[in-house]
């Protein structure tokens, strides 16, 4: 479902050039569960943003579902993001004025799902991440890990065919981490594709395949046993 | 240096009452290195904020350096926070319009340290966290882990006698985690007190003592071997 060739993201700050992603070739098939690891600053979030069409590469080519993304209109890109891709951002990106429920239902608002239905689904998914009793709370009335879980719930509510999760368990205790990974595996068992960034080896072990980035390039690409 | 008795933080949201911290008694002696663990939502950040005088308890008593904090003026509290306590916030709290250097030098600005001196010290500490080449970058030009390290650098720049670090390594790879923990141990070896929240058992193991919170109360309090 994902194919990149020579994918590069370059930043120029004054005289200095930084390659966040550098000439990267990658294929991810439908139904794969892949983890991305690598040192801080090695390019993981940048790659995730490029895969999710939240950013554009400086050079290189990216095909999503066989269509070259640079040929897509803004409306087409927005449609794909809204309908097919679930995101868990490293910084959560929750809207501070909205309750947990309103944050989680947002992807369904964009799809035009009727209010009653979308609120029921959003409440159900919040229950799955252990926040069923907190649906009316705003992010600033929650702990760090609770906010992270709202972000995870929002990524799952539309049952995306591609889930991009950037460090979805960094602020979670091990029990809650297990619960989240069980949800991801459930989504995967339904035939969906999962790409997960993590610093935790135990979390990476749950994936089928692990790539390690270094300085914007793929350093290793191996299957888990 | 820290003593609490019956410390409680209660939130009331509509008809619902949440005890973030509940009737908690705690002593931390000068020169201790203590880790706090516990499930998401168990009260760790709330306790940290209370210890650091960034929040006030609903009920209960807190003595810092033998002085009851409720008897301190705002100026006295601000002076203690600025001069003696280093904070690493779970959400980093970097100022987005300032460069890494300007963020890190901020505690020294508040102390009236002259510009040239404070910039030299800030650059040095950024070097210690592996960001010596990024001092002019703003937070949005950095990865998640790089921002976390700027936050750590800012907490250390004033060589605080009490360091409160709320999940300082959650977004860091293991190598960078080791580097940060080495810095904390160095500060500890100089006689300073460290209180560290973490979800990572390996990180908690580096402390001398580990308390585990559950529903706002201390569930266990043990020394590491
Ligand atoms: N402003 C607030 N209003 C209502 N409830 C709050 C508020 N701040 C925190 N809480 C609640 O208090 C409890 C403790 O929060 P706290 O942030 O201390 O947890 P934590 O142990 O740091 O969790 P995490 O590991 O997820 O960061 C949580 O249930 C949280 O939702
Ligand atoms: N807007 C930007 N301007 C300049 N440099 C940037 C920008 N965004 C990211 N970078 C740099 O690109 C590199 C890769 O960043 P990225 O966020 O992809 O790293 P990461 O692997 O996700 O790291 P972490 O584990 O710390 O989250 C880093 O060196 C980062 O500082
Ligand atoms: Mg990242
Ligand atoms: Mg917390």
Short mmCIF file of C-alpha atoms in Angstrom, two decimals, chain A:
data_model
loop_
_atom_site.label_atom_id
_atom_site.label_comp_id
_atom_site.label_asym_id
_atom_site.label_seq_id
_atom_site.Cartn_x
_atom_site.Cartn_y
_atom_site.Cartn_z
CA UNK A 1 0.00 0.00 0.00
CA UNK A 2 3.03 2.27 0.61
CA UNK A 3 5.87 2.60 -1.81
CA UNK A 4 8.64 5.20 -1.77
CA UNK A 5 11.61 5.74 -4.00
CA UNK A 6 14.41 8.18 -3.24
CA UNK A 7 12.23 9.89 -0.63
CA UNK A 8 14.02 12.90 0.83
CA UNK A 9 13.06 15.65 3.29
CA UNK A 10 15.65 18.32 3.59
CA UNK A 11 15.65 21.39 5.84
CA UNK A 12 17.76 24.40 5.27
CA UNK A 13 18.35 26.66 8.27
CA UNK A 14 20.71 29.44 7.33
CA UNK A 15 23.81 27.77 5.97
CA UNK A 16 23.06 24.46 7.53
CA UNK A 17 21.34 21.57 5.79
CA UNK A 18 19.61 18.76 7.66
CA UNK A 19 18.38 15.61 5.97
CA UNK A 20 15.50 14.40 8.12
CA UNK A 21 14.80 11.64 5.55
CA UNK A 22 17.38 10.86 2.95
CA UNK A 23 16.90 8.99 -0.31
CA UNK A 24 14.71 6.38 1.32
CA UNK A 25 13.18 3.42 -0.51
CA UNK A 26 10.40 1.56 1.28
CA UNK A 27 7.57 -0.84 0.58
CA UNK A 28 4.82 -1.70 3.01
CA UNK A 29 2.21 -4.22 1.84
CA UNK A 30 -1.44 -4.22 2.72
CA UNK A 31 -2.01 -5.98 6.02
CA UNK A 32 1.52 -5.57 7.32
CA UNK A 33 2.33 -4.61 10.89
CA UNK A 34 5.63 -2.74 10.87
CA UNK A 35 7.52 -0.98 13.65
CA UNK A 36 10.02 1.83 13.12
CA UNK A 37 12.82 2.38 15.62
CA UNK A 38 15.86 4.55 15.71
CA UNK A 39 17.68 7.17 17.70
CA UNK A 40 16.11 10.48 18.63
CA UNK A 41 16.36 12.69 15.55
CA UNK A 42 16.82 9.81 13.11
CA UNK A 43 13.78 10.73 10.99
CA UNK A 44 10.94 8.57 12.29
CA UNK A 45 8.28 11.28 12.72
CA UNK A 46 9.29 12.91 9.47
CA UNK A 47 8.86 9.63 7.63
CA UNK A 48 5.48 9.11 9.29
CA UNK A 49 4.33 12.56 8.26
CA UNK A 50 5.42 11.91 4.67
CA UNK A 51 3.66 8.52 4.58
CA UNK A 52 0.50 10.10 5.95
CA UNK A 53 0.60 12.93 3.38
CA UNK A 54 0.86 15.49 6.15
CA UNK A 55 4.04 16.80 4.64
CA UNK A 56 5.57 16.73 1.18
CA UNK A 57 9.00 15.42 0.33
CA UNK A 58 11.74 17.71 -0.93
CA UNK A 59 12.54 15.15 -3.63
CA UNK A 60 11.65 11.53 -4.36
CA UNK A 61 8.44 9.72 -5.16
CA UNK A 62 5.68 8.30 -3.01
CA UNK A 63 2.90 5.99 -4.20
CA UNK A 64 -0.02 5.38 -1.87
CA UNK A 65 -2.38 2.63 -2.99
CA UNK A 66 -0.59 2.70 -6.32
CA UNK A 67 -1.24 6.37 -7.00
CA UNK A 68 1.59 8.84 -6.99
CA UNK A 69 0.78 11.34 -4.24
CA UNK A 70 2.36 14.34 -5.98
CA UNK A 71 -0.33 13.90 -8.66
CA UNK A 72 -3.20 14.08 -6.19
CA UNK A 73 -5.20 17.23 -5.64
CA UNK A 74 -5.51 18.70 -2.19
CA UNK A 75 -9.08 17.42 -2.01
CA UNK A 76 -7.99 13.90 -2.92
CA UNK A 77 -5.22 13.98 -0.30
CA UNK A 78 -7.62 15.29 2.34
CA UNK A 79 -10.15 12.59 1.43
CA UNK A 80 -7.54 9.85 1.87
CA UNK A 81 -6.38 11.25 5.20
CA UNK A 82 -9.90 11.58 6.53
CA UNK A 83 -11.25 8.26 5.34
CA UNK A 84 -8.42 5.82 5.34
CA UNK A 85 -5.65 6.85 7.67
CA UNK A 86 -5.71 6.96 11.44
CA UNK A 87 -2.98 9.05 13.10
CA UNK A 88 -1.55 8.99 16.58
CA UNK A 89 0.77 11.99 16.77
CA UNK A 90 3.79 12.12 19.00
CA UNK A 91 2.37 15.34 20.47
CA UNK A 92 -1.23 14.02 20.53
CA UNK A 93 -2.65 17.13 18.80
CA UNK A 94 -5.86 17.12 20.80
CA UNK A 95 -8.04 20.19 20.57
CA UNK A 96 -7.89 21.72 24.07
CA UNK A 97 -11.37 23.23 24.01
CA UNK A 98 -13.06 19.99 23.09
CA UNK A 99 -13.98 17.19 25.45
CA UNK A 100 -12.49 13.71 25.03
CA UNK A 101 -15.69 12.66 23.27
CA UNK A 102 -15.62 15.62 20.88
CA UNK A 103 -11.95 15.02 20.11
CA UNK A 104 -12.54 11.36 19.36
CA UNK A 105 -15.66 11.92 17.24
CA UNK A 106 -13.89 14.45 15.02
CA UNK A 107 -12.86 12.02 12.24
CA UNK A 108 -16.49 10.96 11.98
CA UNK A 109 -17.67 14.58 11.83
CA UNK A 110 -15.45 14.99 8.77
CA UNK A 111 -17.10 11.94 7.21
CA UNK A 112 -20.57 13.29 7.79
CA UNK A 113 -21.63 10.59 10.21
CA UNK A 114 -24.82 11.63 12.05
CA UNK A 115 -24.32 13.03 15.57
CA UNK A 116 -26.04 10.29 17.57
CA UNK A 117 -24.20 7.51 15.80
CA UNK A 118 -20.78 9.11 15.94
CA UNK A 119 -21.08 9.90 19.65
CA UNK A 120 -22.03 6.32 20.42
CA UNK A 121 -19.03 5.00 18.51
CA UNK A 122 -16.67 7.59 20.06
CA UNK A 123 -17.88 6.70 23.57
CA UNK A 124 -17.40 3.02 22.84
CA UNK A 125 -13.82 3.46 21.64
CA UNK A 126 -13.00 5.66 24.65
CA UNK A 127 -14.26 2.75 26.74
CA UNK A 128 -11.86 0.42 24.94
CA UNK A 129 -8.91 2.61 26.00
CA UNK A 130 -10.12 2.69 29.62
CA UNK A 131 -11.59 6.19 29.56
CA UNK A 132 -15.28 5.41 29.47
CA UNK A 133 -15.86 7.43 32.64
CA UNK A 134 -14.01 10.51 31.41
CA UNK A 135 -15.67 11.28 28.10
CA UNK A 136 -16.75 14.79 29.11
CA UNK A 137 -13.32 15.83 30.37
CA UNK A 138 -11.10 18.19 28.47
CA UNK A 139 -7.41 17.46 27.88
CA UNK A 140 -6.29 19.80 30.67
CA UNK A 141 -8.37 17.78 33.12
CA UNK A 142 -6.46 14.62 32.26
CA UNK A 143 -3.12 13.06 32.95
CA UNK A 144 -0.46 12.74 30.21
CA UNK A 145 -1.21 9.10 29.62
CA UNK A 146 -4.97 9.74 29.55
CA UNK A 147 -4.45 12.34 26.82
CA UNK A 148 -2.34 9.86 24.91
CA UNK A 149 -5.15 7.36 25.09
CA UNK A 150 -7.68 9.89 23.80
CA UNK A 151 -5.33 10.37 20.84
CA UNK A 152 -5.21 6.62 20.30
CA UNK A 153 -9.02 6.38 20.50
CA UNK A 154 -9.36 9.12 17.91
CA UNK A 155 -7.06 7.24 15.56
CA UNK A 156 -9.13 4.10 15.80
CA UNK A 157 -12.67 5.47 15.74
CA UNK A 158 -12.97 5.35 11.94
CA UNK A 159 -11.46 1.86 11.69
CA UNK A 160 -8.73 3.08 9.35
CA UNK A 161 -7.20 0.84 6.71
CA UNK A 162 -3.81 2.37 7.54
CA UNK A 163 -2.86 3.30 11.09
CA UNK A 164 0.20 5.50 11.64
CA UNK A 165 1.03 5.61 15.31
CA UNK A 166 4.00 7.75 16.39
CA UNK A 167 5.09 6.58 19.83
CA UNK A 168 1.55 5.77 21.02
CA UNK A 169 2.65 4.26 24.33
CA UNK A 170 5.54 6.45 25.52
CA UNK A 171 3.62 7.89 28.46
CA UNK A 172 1.73 4.74 29.38
CA UNK A 173 2.28 2.21 32.12
CA UNK A 174 2.86 -1.36 31.00
CA UNK A 175 -0.71 -2.48 31.64
CA UNK A 176 -2.21 0.30 29.56
CA UNK A 177 0.45 -0.30 26.90
CA UNK A 178 -0.73 -3.90 26.60
CA UNK A 179 -4.34 -2.78 26.26
CA UNK A 180 -3.42 -0.38 23.46
CA UNK A 181 -1.32 -2.97 21.63
CA UNK A 182 -4.20 -5.45 21.86
CA UNK A 183 -6.42 -2.88 20.14
CA UNK A 184 -3.82 -2.39 17.40
CA UNK A 185 -3.53 -6.14 16.88
CA UNK A 186 -7.28 -6.40 16.65
CA UNK A 187 -7.29 -3.76 13.92
CA UNK A 188 -4.45 -5.62 12.20
CA UNK A 189 -6.29 -8.95 12.37
CA UNK A 190 -9.05 -7.30 10.37
CA UNK A 191 -6.62 -6.89 7.48
CA UNK A 192 -5.53 -3.35 8.13
CA UNK A 193 -1.99 -2.00 7.85
CA UNK A 194 -0.18 -0.69 10.90
CA UNK A 195 2.99 1.38 11.08
CA UNK A 196 4.13 2.10 14.59
CA UNK A 197 7.06 4.19 15.84
CA UNK A 198 8.42 3.17 19.18
CA UNK A 199 11.49 3.37 21.38
CA UNK A 200 10.39 0.34 23.38
CA UNK A 201 11.84 -2.99 22.19
CA UNK A 202 8.95 -4.88 23.80
CA UNK A 203 6.48 -2.88 21.77
CA UNK A 204 8.46 -3.33 18.53
CA UNK A 205 8.45 -7.08 19.16
CA UNK A 206 4.70 -7.13 18.72
CA UNK A 207 5.05 -6.09 15.08
CA UNK A 208 5.89 -8.49 12.22
CA UNK A 209 8.71 -6.41 10.79
CA UNK A 210 11.04 -3.82 12.28
CA UNK A 211 12.98 -1.17 10.41
CA UNK A 212 15.61 0.92 12.12
CA UNK A 213 16.37 4.41 10.85
CA UNK A 214 19.66 6.15 11.17
CA UNK A 215 20.28 9.72 9.95
CA UNK A 216 17.21 9.61 7.71
CA UNK A 217 18.06 6.27 6.08
CA UNK A 218 17.04 2.67 6.66
CA UNK A 219 19.79 1.00 8.67
CA UNK A 220 18.14 -2.40 9.02
CA UNK A 221 14.90 -4.07 7.90
CA UNK A 222 14.08 -7.41 9.53
CA UNK A 223 11.21 -9.66 10.26
CA UNK A 224 10.43 -10.64 13.84
CA UNK A 225 10.45 -14.39 14.43
#
